[in-house]
Short mmCIF file of C-alpha atoms and ligand atoms in Angstrom, two decimals:
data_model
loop_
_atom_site.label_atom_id
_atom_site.label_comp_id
_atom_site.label_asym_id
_atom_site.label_seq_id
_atom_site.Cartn_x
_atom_site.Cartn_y
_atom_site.Cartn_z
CA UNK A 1 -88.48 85.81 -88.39
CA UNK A 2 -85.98 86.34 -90.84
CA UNK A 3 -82.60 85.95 -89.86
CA UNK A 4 -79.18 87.14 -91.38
CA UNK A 5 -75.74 85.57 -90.32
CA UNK A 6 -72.35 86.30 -92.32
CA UNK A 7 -70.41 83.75 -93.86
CA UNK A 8 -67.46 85.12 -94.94
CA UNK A 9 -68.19 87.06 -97.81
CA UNK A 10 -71.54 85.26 -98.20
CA UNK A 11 -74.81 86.49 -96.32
CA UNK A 12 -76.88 83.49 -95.00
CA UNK A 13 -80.81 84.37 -94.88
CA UNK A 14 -82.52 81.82 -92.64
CA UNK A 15 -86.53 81.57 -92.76
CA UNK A 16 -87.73 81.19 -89.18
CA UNK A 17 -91.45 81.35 -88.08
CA UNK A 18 -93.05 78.45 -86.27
CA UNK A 19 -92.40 74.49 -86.66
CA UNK A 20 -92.63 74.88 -90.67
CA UNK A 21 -91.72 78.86 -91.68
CA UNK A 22 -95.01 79.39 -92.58
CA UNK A 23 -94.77 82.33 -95.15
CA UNK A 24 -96.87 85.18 -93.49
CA UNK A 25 -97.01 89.09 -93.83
CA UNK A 26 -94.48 90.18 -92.15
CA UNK A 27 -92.08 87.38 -93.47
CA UNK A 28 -92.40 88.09 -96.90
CA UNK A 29 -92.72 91.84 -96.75
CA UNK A 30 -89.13 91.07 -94.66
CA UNK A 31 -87.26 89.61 -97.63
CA UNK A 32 -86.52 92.29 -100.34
CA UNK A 33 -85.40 94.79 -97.37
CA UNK A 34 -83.31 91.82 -95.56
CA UNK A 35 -81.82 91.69 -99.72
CA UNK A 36 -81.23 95.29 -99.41
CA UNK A 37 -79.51 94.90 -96.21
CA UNK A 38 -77.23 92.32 -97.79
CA UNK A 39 -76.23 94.24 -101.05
CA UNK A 40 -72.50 94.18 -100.14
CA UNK A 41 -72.47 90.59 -99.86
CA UNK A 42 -70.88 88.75 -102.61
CA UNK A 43 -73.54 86.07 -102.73
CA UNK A 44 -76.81 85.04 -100.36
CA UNK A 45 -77.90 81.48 -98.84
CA UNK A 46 -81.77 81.36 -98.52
CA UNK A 47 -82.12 78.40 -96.38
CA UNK A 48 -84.85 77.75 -93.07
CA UNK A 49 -84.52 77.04 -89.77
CA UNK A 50 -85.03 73.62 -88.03
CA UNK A 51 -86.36 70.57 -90.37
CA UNK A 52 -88.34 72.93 -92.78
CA UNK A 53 -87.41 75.01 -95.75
CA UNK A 54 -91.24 76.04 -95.68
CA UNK A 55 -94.49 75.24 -95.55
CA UNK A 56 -96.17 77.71 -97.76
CA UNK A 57 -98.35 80.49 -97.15
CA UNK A 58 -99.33 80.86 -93.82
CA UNK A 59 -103.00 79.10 -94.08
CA UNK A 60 -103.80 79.44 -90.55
CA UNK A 61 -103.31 83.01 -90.47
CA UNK A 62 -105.66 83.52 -93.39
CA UNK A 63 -108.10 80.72 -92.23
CA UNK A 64 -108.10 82.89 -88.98
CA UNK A 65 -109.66 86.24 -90.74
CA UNK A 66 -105.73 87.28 -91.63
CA UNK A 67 -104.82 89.82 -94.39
CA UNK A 68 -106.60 88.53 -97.16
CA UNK A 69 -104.80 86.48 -99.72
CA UNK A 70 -105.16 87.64 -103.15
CA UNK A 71 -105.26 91.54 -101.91
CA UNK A 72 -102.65 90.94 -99.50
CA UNK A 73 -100.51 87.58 -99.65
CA UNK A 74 -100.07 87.49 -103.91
CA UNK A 75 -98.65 90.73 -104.31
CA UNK A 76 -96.46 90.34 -101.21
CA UNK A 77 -95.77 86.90 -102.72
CA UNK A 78 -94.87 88.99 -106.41
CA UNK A 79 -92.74 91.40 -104.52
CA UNK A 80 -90.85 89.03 -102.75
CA UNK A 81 -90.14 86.89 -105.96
CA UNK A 82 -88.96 89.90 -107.86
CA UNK A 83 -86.60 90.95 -105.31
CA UNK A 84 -84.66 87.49 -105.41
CA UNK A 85 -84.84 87.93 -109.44
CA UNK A 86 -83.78 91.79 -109.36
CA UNK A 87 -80.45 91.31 -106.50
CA UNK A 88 -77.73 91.39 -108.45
CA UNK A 89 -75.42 88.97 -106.63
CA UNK A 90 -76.04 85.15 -106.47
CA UNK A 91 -78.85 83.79 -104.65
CA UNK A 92 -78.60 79.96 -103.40
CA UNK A 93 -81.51 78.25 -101.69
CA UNK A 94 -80.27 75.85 -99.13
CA UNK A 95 -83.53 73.34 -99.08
CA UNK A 96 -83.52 72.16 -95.64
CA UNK A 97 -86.39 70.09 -95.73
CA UNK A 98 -89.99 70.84 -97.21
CA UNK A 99 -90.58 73.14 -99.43
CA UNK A 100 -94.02 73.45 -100.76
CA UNK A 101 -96.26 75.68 -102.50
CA UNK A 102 -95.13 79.43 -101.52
CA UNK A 103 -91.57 77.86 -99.93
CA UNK A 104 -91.19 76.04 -103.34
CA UNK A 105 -91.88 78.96 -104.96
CA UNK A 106 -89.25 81.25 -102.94
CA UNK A 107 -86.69 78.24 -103.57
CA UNK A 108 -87.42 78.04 -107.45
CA UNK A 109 -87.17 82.00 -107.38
CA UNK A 110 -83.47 81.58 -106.43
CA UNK A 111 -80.74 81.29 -109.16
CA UNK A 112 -79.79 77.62 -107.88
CA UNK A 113 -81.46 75.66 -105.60
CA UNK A 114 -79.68 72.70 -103.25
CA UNK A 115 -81.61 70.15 -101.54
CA UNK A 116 -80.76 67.86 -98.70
CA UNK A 117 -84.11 66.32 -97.60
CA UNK A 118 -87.85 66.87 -97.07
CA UNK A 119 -90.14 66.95 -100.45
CA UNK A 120 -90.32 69.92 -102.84
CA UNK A 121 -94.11 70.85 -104.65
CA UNK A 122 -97.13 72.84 -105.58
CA UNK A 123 -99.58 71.45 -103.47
CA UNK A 124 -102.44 73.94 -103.89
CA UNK A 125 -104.53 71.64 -106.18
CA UNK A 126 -104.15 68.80 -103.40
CA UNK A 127 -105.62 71.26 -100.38
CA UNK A 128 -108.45 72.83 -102.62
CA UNK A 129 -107.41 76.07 -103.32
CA UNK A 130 -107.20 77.28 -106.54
CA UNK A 131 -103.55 78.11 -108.17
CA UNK A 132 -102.28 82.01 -108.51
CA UNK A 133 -100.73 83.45 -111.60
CA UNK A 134 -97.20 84.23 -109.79
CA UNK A 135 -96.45 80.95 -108.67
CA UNK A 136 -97.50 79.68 -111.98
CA UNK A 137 -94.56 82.09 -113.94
CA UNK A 138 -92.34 81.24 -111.57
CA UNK A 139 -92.10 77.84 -111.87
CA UNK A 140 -92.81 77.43 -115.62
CA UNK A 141 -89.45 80.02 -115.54
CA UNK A 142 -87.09 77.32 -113.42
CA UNK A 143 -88.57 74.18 -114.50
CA UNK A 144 -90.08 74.40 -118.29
CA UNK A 145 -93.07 71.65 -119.40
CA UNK A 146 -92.51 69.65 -115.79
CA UNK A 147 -94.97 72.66 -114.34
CA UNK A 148 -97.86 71.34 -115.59
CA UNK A 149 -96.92 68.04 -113.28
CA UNK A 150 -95.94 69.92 -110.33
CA UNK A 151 -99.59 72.28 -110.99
CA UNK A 152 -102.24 69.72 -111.89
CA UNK A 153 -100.90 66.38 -109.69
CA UNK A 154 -99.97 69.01 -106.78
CA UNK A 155 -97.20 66.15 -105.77
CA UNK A 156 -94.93 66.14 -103.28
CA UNK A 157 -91.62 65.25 -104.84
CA UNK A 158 -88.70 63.66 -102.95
CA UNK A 159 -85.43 65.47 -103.92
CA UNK A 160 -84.18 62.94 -106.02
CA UNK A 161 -87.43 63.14 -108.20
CA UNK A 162 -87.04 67.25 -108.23
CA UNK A 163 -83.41 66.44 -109.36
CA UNK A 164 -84.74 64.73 -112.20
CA UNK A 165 -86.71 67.03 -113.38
CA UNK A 166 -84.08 69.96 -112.60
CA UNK A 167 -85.82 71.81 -109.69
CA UNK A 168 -83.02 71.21 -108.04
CA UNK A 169 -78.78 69.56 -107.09
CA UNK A 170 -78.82 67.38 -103.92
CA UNK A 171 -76.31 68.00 -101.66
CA UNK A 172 -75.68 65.63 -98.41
CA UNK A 173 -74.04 68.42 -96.54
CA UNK A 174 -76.38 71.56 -97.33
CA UNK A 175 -74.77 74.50 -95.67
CA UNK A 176 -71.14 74.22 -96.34
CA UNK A 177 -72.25 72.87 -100.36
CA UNK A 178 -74.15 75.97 -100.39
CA UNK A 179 -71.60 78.43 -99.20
CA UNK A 180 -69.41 76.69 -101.91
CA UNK A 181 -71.91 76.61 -105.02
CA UNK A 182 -72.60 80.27 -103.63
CA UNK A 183 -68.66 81.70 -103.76
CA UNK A 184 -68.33 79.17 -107.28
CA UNK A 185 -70.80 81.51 -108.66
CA UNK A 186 -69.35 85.05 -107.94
CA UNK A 187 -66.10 83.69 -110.27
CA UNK A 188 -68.23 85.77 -112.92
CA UNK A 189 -67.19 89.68 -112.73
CA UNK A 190 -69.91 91.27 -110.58
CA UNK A 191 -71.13 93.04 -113.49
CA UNK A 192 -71.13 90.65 -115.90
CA UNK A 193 -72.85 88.26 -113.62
CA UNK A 194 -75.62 90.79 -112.73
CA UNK A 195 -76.17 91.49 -116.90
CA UNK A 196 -76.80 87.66 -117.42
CA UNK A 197 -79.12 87.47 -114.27
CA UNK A 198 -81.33 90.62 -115.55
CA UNK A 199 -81.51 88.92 -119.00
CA UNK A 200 -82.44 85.33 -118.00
CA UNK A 201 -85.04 86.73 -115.63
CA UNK A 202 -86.39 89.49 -117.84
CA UNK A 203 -89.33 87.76 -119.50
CA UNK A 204 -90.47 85.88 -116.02
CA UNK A 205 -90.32 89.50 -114.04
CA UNK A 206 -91.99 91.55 -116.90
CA UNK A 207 -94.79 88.83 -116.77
CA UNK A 208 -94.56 88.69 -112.62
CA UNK A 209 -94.98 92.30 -112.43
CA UNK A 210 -98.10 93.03 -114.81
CA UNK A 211 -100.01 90.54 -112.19
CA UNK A 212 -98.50 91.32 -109.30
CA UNK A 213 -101.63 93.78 -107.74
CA UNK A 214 -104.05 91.34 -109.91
CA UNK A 215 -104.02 87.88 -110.93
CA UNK A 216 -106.20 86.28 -112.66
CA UNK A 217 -109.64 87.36 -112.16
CA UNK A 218 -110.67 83.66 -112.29
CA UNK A 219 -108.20 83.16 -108.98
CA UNK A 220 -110.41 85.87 -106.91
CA UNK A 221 -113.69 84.68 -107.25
CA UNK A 222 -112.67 81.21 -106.75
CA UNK A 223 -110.58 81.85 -103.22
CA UNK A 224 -113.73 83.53 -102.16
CA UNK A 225 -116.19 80.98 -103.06
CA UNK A 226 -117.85 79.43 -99.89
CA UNK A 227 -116.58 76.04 -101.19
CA UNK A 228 -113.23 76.99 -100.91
CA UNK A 229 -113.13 78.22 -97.66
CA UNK A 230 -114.92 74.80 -96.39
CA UNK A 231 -112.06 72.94 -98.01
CA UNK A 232 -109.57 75.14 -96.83
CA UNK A 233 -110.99 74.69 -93.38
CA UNK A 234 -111.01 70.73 -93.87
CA UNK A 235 -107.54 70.69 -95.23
CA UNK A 236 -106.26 73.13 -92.01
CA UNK A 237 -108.07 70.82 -89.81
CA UNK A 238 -106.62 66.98 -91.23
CA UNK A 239 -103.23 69.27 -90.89
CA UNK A 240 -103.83 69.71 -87.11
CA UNK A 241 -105.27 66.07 -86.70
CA UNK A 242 -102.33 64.65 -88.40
C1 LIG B 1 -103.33 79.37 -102.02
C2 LIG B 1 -102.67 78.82 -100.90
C3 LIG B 1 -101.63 78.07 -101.16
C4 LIG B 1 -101.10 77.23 -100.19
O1 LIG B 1 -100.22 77.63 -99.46
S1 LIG B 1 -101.72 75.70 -100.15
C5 LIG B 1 -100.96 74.87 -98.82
C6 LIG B 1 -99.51 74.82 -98.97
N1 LIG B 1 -98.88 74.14 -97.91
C7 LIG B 1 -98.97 72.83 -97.72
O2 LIG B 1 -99.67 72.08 -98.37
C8 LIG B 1 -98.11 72.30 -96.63
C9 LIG B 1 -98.92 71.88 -95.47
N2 LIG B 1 -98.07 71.35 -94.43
C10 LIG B 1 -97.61 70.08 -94.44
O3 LIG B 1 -97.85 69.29 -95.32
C11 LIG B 1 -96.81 69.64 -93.27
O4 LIG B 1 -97.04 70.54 -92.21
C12 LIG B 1 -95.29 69.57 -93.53
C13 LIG B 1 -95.01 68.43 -94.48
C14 LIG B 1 -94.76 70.89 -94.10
C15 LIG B 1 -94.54 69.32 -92.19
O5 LIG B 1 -95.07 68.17 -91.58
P1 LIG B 1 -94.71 67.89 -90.05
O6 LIG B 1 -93.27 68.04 -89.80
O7 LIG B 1 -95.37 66.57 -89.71
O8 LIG B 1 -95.40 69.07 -89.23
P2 LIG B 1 -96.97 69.29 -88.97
O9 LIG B 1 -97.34 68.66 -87.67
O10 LIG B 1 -97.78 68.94 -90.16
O11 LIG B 1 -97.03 70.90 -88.86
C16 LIG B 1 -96.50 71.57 -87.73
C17 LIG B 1 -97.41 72.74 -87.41
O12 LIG B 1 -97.36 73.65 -88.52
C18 LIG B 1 -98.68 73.87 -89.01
N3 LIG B 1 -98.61 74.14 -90.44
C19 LIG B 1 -98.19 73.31 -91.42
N4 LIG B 1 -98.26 73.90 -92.62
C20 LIG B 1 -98.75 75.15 -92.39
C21 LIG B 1 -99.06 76.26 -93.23
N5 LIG B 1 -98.87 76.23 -94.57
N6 LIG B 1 -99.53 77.38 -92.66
C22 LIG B 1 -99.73 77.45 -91.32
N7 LIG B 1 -99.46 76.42 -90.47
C23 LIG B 1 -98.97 75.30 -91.01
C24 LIG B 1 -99.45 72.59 -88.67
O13 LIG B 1 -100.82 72.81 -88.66
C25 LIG B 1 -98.87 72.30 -87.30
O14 LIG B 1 -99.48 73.15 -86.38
P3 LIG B 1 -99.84 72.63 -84.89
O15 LIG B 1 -98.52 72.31 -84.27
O16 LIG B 1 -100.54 73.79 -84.25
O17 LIG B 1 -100.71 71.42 -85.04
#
């Protein structure tokens, strides 16, 4: 589910669940400890297995009666977020291939994010479902005004498009550019490095963690209006009749 390989000094934290890494439970409850596990490391590589970075939230296990997603998803979402903010080493996301809503989330969440293929978005607005807090801060954090874009059009942007608007580097050889941007950044003393991380993040987390058990009332009552679940339903089912 989540996977850890060593690269020299660098830990390499591969998403795998399914054909897309569809974020569920157990994968993001999995990420701070697999951080933990990697403190010694001198830097991490978030990057997913097979042609997908991820896919998002895992819609099918909520459209199936799973852990419900504002109790259960958004705070595991939060936690997840603010464990990539508080390790103290560098954090590169390798972006394999798509990377939308909650996978562009966990991407923009990193310090630097590389991008070989696939699109990168917010594509809530564009399946019906109305858009969290979290993922909001996040992104208004890595890429300034261009949220409002990403939010309200819910596109799907090609990487050259999320270069522009400085989501993210392209790289034509992901792993090994990765590895490299990833050792380029622990030139920094450890310390030092760590201070500047803590400060850049500090207004994003403090905002991050007063949601984090509630968003936006506004985002409750929506997810569990009948009208949402239909479209959620219709947007599950044109994925599985694609
Ligand atoms: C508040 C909630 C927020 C949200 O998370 S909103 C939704 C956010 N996610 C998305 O909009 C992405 C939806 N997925 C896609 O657009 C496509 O997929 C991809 C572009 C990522 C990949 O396309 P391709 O390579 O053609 O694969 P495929 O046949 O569409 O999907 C393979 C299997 O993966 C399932 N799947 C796709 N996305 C999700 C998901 N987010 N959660 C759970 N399952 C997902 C599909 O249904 C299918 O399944 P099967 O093989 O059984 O037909």
């Amino acid at each position: 589910m989540l996977e850890t390989t060593e690269h020299g000094d660098t830990a390499v934290l591969t998403l795998s669940h399914g054909p897309v890494n569809a974020l569920d439970l157990e994968l993001l409850t999995a990420l701070p400890g697999a951080l933990a596990g990697v403190a010694d490391a001198a830097a991490v590589v978030l990057t997913g297995a097979g042609g997908c970075f991820s896919a998002g939230v895992d819609l099918k296990r909520i459209g199936d009666g799973g852990p419900p997603y504002v109790a259960e998803f958004l705070p595991a979402l939060s936690t997840a977020v603010l464990a990539l903010f508080d390790h103290p080493r560098p954090v590169v996301a390798a972006v394999n291939g798509h990377a939308l809503a909650g996978g562009c989330v966990l991407a923009a969440a990193c310090d630097v994010r590389l991008m070989s293929g696939g699109t990168i978005g917010l594509t809530e607005l564009a399946a019906g479902v109305p858009f969290p807090t979290v993922p909001l801060e996040v992104m208004r954090h890595a890429v300034g005004p261009a949220v409002g874009r990403l939010v309200l059009a819910a596109e799907r942007l090609p990487r050259e498009e999320a270069h522009r608007i400085g989501l993210v580097d392209m790289s034509d050889d992901l792993l090994p550019d990765a590895l490299a941007r990833a050792t380029a950044l622990t030139a920094a003393p450890p310390e030092v490095y760590a201070l500047a991380k803590r400060q850049l993040h500090a207004p994003a987390h403090e905002r991050i963690a007063a949601r984090r058990e509630q968003d936006d009332p506004g985002v409750e009552q929506l997810w569990s209006a009948p009208s949402t679940r239909d479209r959620l339903r219709g947007f599950l089912a044109r994925l599985a009749g694609r």
